[in-house]
PDB file of C-alpha atoms in Angstrom:
ATOM      1  CA  UNK A   1       0.029   0.023   0.086  1.00  0.00           C
ATOM      2  CA  UNK A   2       1.259   3.265  -1.196  1.00  0.00           C
ATOM      3  CA  UNK A   3       1.655   6.009   1.409  1.00  0.00           C
ATOM      4  CA  UNK A   4      -0.424   8.336  -0.872  1.00  0.00           C
ATOM      5  CA  UNK A   5      -3.202   6.418  -0.595  1.00  0.00           C
ATOM      6  CA  UNK A   6      -2.942   5.126   3.187  1.00  0.00           C
ATOM      7  CA  UNK A   7      -5.369   7.368   4.327  1.00  0.00           C
ATOM      8  CA  UNK A   8      -8.170   9.916   3.092  1.00  0.00           C
ATOM      9  CA  UNK A   9      -7.033  13.523   2.384  1.00  0.00           C
ATOM     10  CA  UNK A  10      -7.362  15.697   5.667  1.00  0.00           C
ATOM     11  CA  UNK A  11     -10.007  18.110   3.639  1.00  0.00           C
ATOM     12  CA  UNK A  12     -12.274  14.895   3.078  1.00  0.00           C
ATOM     13  CA  UNK A  13     -12.044  13.727   6.516  1.00  0.00           C
ATOM     14  CA  UNK A  14     -12.920  16.908   8.098  1.00  0.00           C
ATOM     15  CA  UNK A  15     -15.490  17.622   5.016  1.00  0.00           C
ATOM     16  CA  UNK A  16     -16.632  13.788   6.187  1.00  0.00           C
ATOM     17  CA  UNK A  17     -16.834  14.325  10.126  1.00  0.00           C
ATOM     18  CA  UNK A  18     -18.627  17.814   9.847  1.00  0.00           C
ATOM     19  CA  UNK A  19     -21.390  16.512   7.590  1.00  0.00           C
ATOM     20  CA  UNK A  20     -21.855  13.929   9.789  1.00  0.00           C
ATOM     21  CA  UNK A  21     -22.183  16.403  12.729  1.00  0.00           C
ATOM     22  CA  UNK A  22     -24.299  18.496  10.702  1.00  0.00           C
ATOM     23  CA  UNK A  23     -26.818  15.761   9.464  1.00  0.00           C
ATOM     24  CA  UNK A  24     -27.108  14.580  13.373  1.00  0.00           C
ATOM     25  CA  UNK A  25     -27.671  18.228  14.096  1.00  0.00           C
ATOM     26  CA  UNK A  26     -30.541  18.642  11.581  1.00  0.00           C
ATOM     27  CA  UNK A  27     -32.065  15.321  12.996  1.00  0.00           C
ATOM     28  CA  UNK A  28     -32.144  17.072  16.305  1.00  0.00           C
ATOM     29  CA  UNK A  29     -33.158  20.392  15.453  1.00  0.00           C
ATOM     30  CA  UNK A  30     -36.057  19.146  13.267  1.00  0.00           C
ATOM     31  CA  UNK A  31     -39.944  19.989  13.789  1.00  0.00           C
ATOM     32  CA  UNK A  32     -42.794  18.668  11.758  1.00  0.00           C
ATOM     33  CA  UNK A  33     -46.063  20.080  11.239  1.00  0.00           C
ATOM     34  CA  UNK A  34     -47.646  23.398  10.294  1.00  0.00           C
ATOM     35  CA  UNK A  35     -46.379  24.775  13.525  1.00  0.00           C
ATOM     36  CA  UNK A  36     -42.967  25.359  11.638  1.00  0.00           C
ATOM     37  CA  UNK A  37     -44.650  28.471   9.417  1.00  0.00           C
ATOM     38  CA  UNK A  38     -45.285  30.293  13.131  1.00  0.00           C
ATOM     39  CA  UNK A  39     -41.833  29.128  14.308  1.00  0.00           C
ATOM     40  CA  UNK A  40     -39.272  28.325  11.629  1.00  0.00           C
ATOM     41  CA  UNK A  41     -36.336  25.985  12.894  1.00  0.00           C
ATOM     42  CA  UNK A  42     -33.605  27.888  11.632  1.00  0.00           C
ATOM     43  CA  UNK A  43     -31.062  25.870  12.794  1.00  0.00           C
ATOM     44  CA  UNK A  44     -32.183  23.156  11.275  1.00  0.00           C
ATOM     45  CA  UNK A  45     -32.858  24.686   7.760  1.00  0.00           C
ATOM     46  CA  UNK A  46     -29.123  26.285   8.188  1.00  0.00           C
ATOM     47  CA  UNK A  47     -27.758  22.515   9.403  1.00  0.00           C
ATOM     48  CA  UNK A  48     -29.312  21.370   6.485  1.00  0.00           C
ATOM     49  CA  UNK A  49     -28.198  23.607   3.880  1.00  0.00           C
ATOM     50  CA  UNK A  50     -24.603  23.126   5.113  1.00  0.00           C
ATOM     51  CA  UNK A  51     -25.041  19.350   4.322  1.00  0.00           C
ATOM     52  CA  UNK A  52     -26.214  20.189   0.888  1.00  0.00           C
ATOM     53  CA  UNK A  53     -23.022  22.777   0.232  1.00  0.00           C
ATOM     54  CA  UNK A  54     -20.581  20.036   1.893  1.00  0.00           C
ATOM     55  CA  UNK A  55     -21.693  17.241  -0.366  1.00  0.00           C
ATOM     56  CA  UNK A  56     -20.576  19.291  -3.758  1.00  0.00           C
ATOM     57  CA  UNK A  57     -16.588  19.034  -2.617  1.00  0.00           C
ATOM     58  CA  UNK A  58     -17.195  15.878  -0.922  1.00  0.00           C
ATOM     59  CA  UNK A  59     -18.277  14.156  -3.933  1.00  0.00           C
ATOM     60  CA  UNK A  60     -15.691  16.036  -6.758  1.00  0.00           C
ATOM     61  CA  UNK A  61     -12.761  14.905  -3.653  1.00  0.00           C
ATOM     62  CA  UNK A  62     -14.266  11.415  -4.240  1.00  0.00           C
ATOM     63  CA  UNK A  63     -14.168  11.758  -7.515  1.00  0.00           C
ATOM     64  CA  UNK A  64     -10.686  12.900  -8.330  1.00  0.00           C
ATOM     65  CA  UNK A  65      -8.644  10.992  -4.886  1.00  0.00           C
ATOM     66  CA  UNK A  66      -8.278   7.624  -4.853  1.00  0.00           C
ATOM     67  CA  UNK A  67      -9.595   5.951  -1.898  1.00  0.00           C
ATOM     68  CA  UNK A  68      -7.295   4.305   0.253  1.00  0.00           C
ATOM     69  CA  UNK A  69      -6.954   0.387  -0.230  1.00  0.00           C
ATOM     70  CA  UNK A  70      -9.007  -0.678   2.568  1.00  0.00           C
ATOM     71  CA  UNK A  71      -8.020  -4.474   1.581  1.00  0.00           C
ATOM     72  CA  UNK A  72     -10.013  -7.209  -0.226  1.00  0.00           C
ATOM     73  CA  UNK A  73     -13.648  -6.928  -0.008  1.00  0.00           C
ATOM     74  CA  UNK A  74     -15.098  -9.972  -0.153  1.00  0.00           C
ATOM     75  CA  UNK A  75     -18.787 -10.231  -2.048  1.00  0.00           C
ATOM     76  CA  UNK A  76     -21.508  -8.941  -0.082  1.00  0.00           C
ATOM     77  CA  UNK A  77     -19.496  -6.363   1.958  1.00  0.00           C
ATOM     78  CA  UNK A  78     -18.255  -5.007  -1.275  1.00  0.00           C
ATOM     79  CA  UNK A  79     -21.891  -4.772  -2.857  1.00  0.00           C
ATOM     80  CA  UNK A  80     -23.696  -3.787   0.347  1.00  0.00           C
ATOM     81  CA  UNK A  81     -20.592  -1.258   0.995  1.00  0.00           C
ATOM     82  CA  UNK A  82     -21.177   0.232  -2.646  1.00  0.00           C
ATOM     83  CA  UNK A  83     -24.937   0.252  -2.009  1.00  0.00           C
ATOM     84  CA  UNK A  84     -24.598   2.021   1.609  1.00  0.00           C
ATOM     85  CA  UNK A  85     -22.556   4.419   0.448  1.00  0.00           C
ATOM     86  CA  UNK A  86     -24.706   5.408  -2.522  1.00  0.00           C
ATOM     87  CA  UNK A  87     -27.494   5.457  -0.468  1.00  0.00           C
ATOM     88  CA  UNK A  88     -25.932   8.175   1.808  1.00  0.00           C
ATOM     89  CA  UNK A  89     -24.899  10.158  -1.021  1.00  0.00           C
ATOM     90  CA  UNK A  90     -28.445   9.985  -2.690  1.00  0.00           C
ATOM     91  CA  UNK A  91     -29.784  11.084   0.871  1.00  0.00           C
ATOM     92  CA  UNK A  92     -27.282  13.841   1.389  1.00  0.00           C
ATOM     93  CA  UNK A  93     -28.038  15.565  -1.849  1.00  0.00           C
ATOM     94  CA  UNK A  94     -32.023  14.667  -1.485  1.00  0.00           C
ATOM     95  CA  UNK A  95     -32.661  15.512   1.851  1.00  0.00           C
ATOM     96  CA  UNK A  96     -31.621  18.818   2.131  1.00  0.00           C
ATOM     97  CA  UNK A  97     -33.522  19.650  -1.407  1.00  0.00           C
ATOM     98  CA  UNK A  98     -36.538  17.950  -0.326  1.00  0.00           C
ATOM     99  CA  UNK A  99     -36.639  19.966   2.986  1.00  0.00           C
ATOM    100  CA  UNK A 100     -36.306  23.303   1.047  1.00  0.00           C
ATOM    101  CA  UNK A 101     -39.484  22.294  -1.097  1.00  0.00           C
ATOM    102  CA  UNK A 102     -41.328  21.481   2.131  1.00  0.00           C
ATOM    103  CA  UNK A 103     -40.515  24.704   3.635  1.00  0.00           C
ATOM    104  CA  UNK A 104     -41.220  26.283   0.186  1.00  0.00           C
ATOM    105  CA  UNK A 105     -44.926  24.538   0.225  1.00  0.00           C
ATOM    106  CA  UNK A 106     -45.411  25.719   3.640  1.00  0.00           C
ATOM    107  CA  UNK A 107     -44.441  29.587   2.663  1.00  0.00           C
ATOM    108  CA  UNK A 108     -41.360  29.369   5.419  1.00  0.00           C
ATOM    109  CA  UNK A 109     -38.709  32.010   3.612  1.00  0.00           C
ATOM    110  CA  UNK A 110     -35.165  30.058   3.913  1.00  0.00           C
ATOM    111  CA  UNK A 111     -31.900  31.803   3.833  1.00  0.00           C
ATOM    112  CA  UNK A 112     -28.588  30.506   4.131  1.00  0.00           C
ATOM    113  CA  UNK A 113     -25.367  32.581   5.208  1.00  0.00           C
ATOM    114  CA  UNK A 114     -27.378  35.419   4.629  1.00  0.00           C
ATOM    115  CA  UNK A 115     -28.253  34.803   1.100  1.00  0.00           C
ATOM    116  CA  UNK A 116     -32.163  34.612   0.706  1.00  0.00           C
ATOM    117  CA  UNK A 117     -33.248  31.484  -1.310  1.00  0.00           C
ATOM    118  CA  UNK A 118     -35.623  31.683  -3.727  1.00  0.00           C
ATOM    119  CA  UNK A 119     -39.065  29.222  -3.023  1.00  0.00           C
ATOM    120  CA  UNK A 120     -38.843  26.242  -5.170  1.00  0.00           C
ATOM    121  CA  UNK A 121     -42.505  25.190  -4.925  1.00  0.00           C
ATOM    122  CA  UNK A 122     -45.862  27.411  -4.552  1.00  0.00           C
ATOM    123  CA  UNK A 123     -47.039  27.721  -1.436  1.00  0.00           C
ATOM    124  CA  UNK A 124     -50.073  25.487  -0.016  1.00  0.00           C
ATOM    125  CA  UNK A 125     -52.265  25.627   2.544  1.00  0.00           C
ATOM    126  CA  UNK A 126     -52.557  22.557   4.742  1.00  0.00           C
ATOM    127  CA  UNK A 127     -50.530  19.688   4.149  1.00  0.00           C
ATOM    128  CA  UNK A 128     -47.211  20.228   2.253  1.00  0.00           C
ATOM    129  CA  UNK A 129     -47.696  16.825   0.654  1.00  0.00           C
ATOM    130  CA  UNK A 130     -45.682  13.603  -0.033  1.00  0.00           C
ATOM    131  CA  UNK A 131     -42.284  15.080  -0.625  1.00  0.00           C
ATOM    132  CA  UNK A 132     -42.560  16.464   2.910  1.00  0.00           C
ATOM    133  CA  UNK A 133     -43.061  13.459   4.160  1.00  0.00           C
ATOM    134  CA  UNK A 134     -40.356  11.808   2.254  1.00  0.00           C
ATOM    135  CA  UNK A 135     -38.119  14.358   4.044  1.00  0.00           C
ATOM    136  CA  UNK A 136     -39.079  13.603   7.397  1.00  0.00           C
ATOM    137  CA  UNK A 137     -39.159   9.787   6.832  1.00  0.00           C
ATOM    138  CA  UNK A 138     -35.804  10.262   5.147  1.00  0.00           C
ATOM    139  CA  UNK A 139     -34.271  12.150   8.092  1.00  0.00           C
ATOM    140  CA  UNK A 140     -34.938   9.044  10.009  1.00  0.00           C
ATOM    141  CA  UNK A 141     -33.588   6.521   7.714  1.00  0.00           C
ATOM    142  CA  UNK A 142     -30.160   8.356   6.898  1.00  0.00           C
ATOM    143  CA  UNK A 143     -29.624   8.518  10.590  1.00  0.00           C
ATOM    144  CA  UNK A 144     -30.174   4.783  10.816  1.00  0.00           C
ATOM    145  CA  UNK A 145     -27.918   4.228   7.859  1.00  0.00           C
ATOM    146  CA  UNK A 146     -25.129   6.634   9.124  1.00  0.00           C
ATOM    147  CA  UNK A 147     -25.198   4.199  12.399  1.00  0.00           C
ATOM    148  CA  UNK A 148     -25.251   0.843  10.498  1.00  0.00           C
ATOM    149  CA  UNK A 149     -22.178   2.889   8.765  1.00  0.00           C
ATOM    150  CA  UNK A 150     -20.418   3.389  12.109  1.00  0.00           C
ATOM    151  CA  UNK A 151     -21.003   0.054  13.354  1.00  0.00           C
ATOM    152  CA  UNK A 152     -19.423  -1.347   9.667  1.00  0.00           C
ATOM    153  CA  UNK A 153     -16.470   0.904  10.416  1.00  0.00           C
ATOM    154  CA  UNK A 154     -16.045  -0.319  14.035  1.00  0.00           C
ATOM    155  CA  UNK A 155     -16.895  -4.075  12.796  1.00  0.00           C
ATOM    156  CA  UNK A 156     -13.874  -3.464  10.238  1.00  0.00           C
ATOM    157  CA  UNK A 157     -11.592  -2.082  12.184  1.00  0.00           C
ATOM    158  CA  UNK A 158     -11.858  -4.374  15.451  1.00  0.00           C
ATOM    159  CA  UNK A 159     -13.049  -7.699  13.745  1.00  0.00           C
ATOM    160  CA  UNK A 160     -11.336  -7.634  10.473  1.00  0.00           C
ATOM    161  CA  UNK A 161      -8.211  -5.239  11.522  1.00  0.00           C
ATOM    162  CA  UNK A 162      -7.886  -3.439   8.216  1.00  0.00           C
ATOM    163  CA  UNK A 163      -7.659   0.183   9.802  1.00  0.00           C
ATOM    164  CA  UNK A 164     -10.813   1.505   8.399  1.00  0.00           C
ATOM    165  CA  UNK A 165     -10.815   3.913  11.109  1.00  0.00           C
ATOM    166  CA  UNK A 166      -7.566   4.959  11.132  1.00  0.00           C
ATOM    167  CA  UNK A 167      -7.993   5.957   7.271  1.00  0.00           C
ATOM    168  CA  UNK A 168     -10.681   8.252   8.085  1.00  0.00           C
ATOM    169  CA  UNK A 169      -8.794  10.240  11.032  1.00  0.00           C
ATOM    170  CA  UNK A 170      -6.956  13.218  10.926  1.00  0.00           C
ATOM    171  CA  UNK A 171      -3.996  11.734  12.697  1.00  0.00           C
TER     172      UNK A 171
END
């Protein structure tokens, strides 16, 4: 294994952990229902949009930087890892967009870092629709998936002893 691919880059590691904290924070600050119109969870919106902003350089870095060699992957482990990572990237992109959509449907103004974001859907009275429901359920699903991701990393580190956690650390 070459030194160049022994670990992920420091930039990718920082983006990974900041994204993980933003996802957890967004989930913890989530509120549902029409009360969001009267008292918008601005921290939730900000954290969700931060996830969207972070996923772009993260995807670019993953495309241009080789992943560290994790050793041989066997059958279902390799397939499961690809599916799990693909779902995480899909949710890291889709959840902030569906949240923005749901806020737009409820007529809630969204801003990020001082920029007022345009509505991406017309406001409605009553329920904001199925996309908002997908957003709520997706938020729980990404947390479950991230938990499984963490458990697999721990399993790789301590059962397979392949240095997985070392590759995603700053040391």
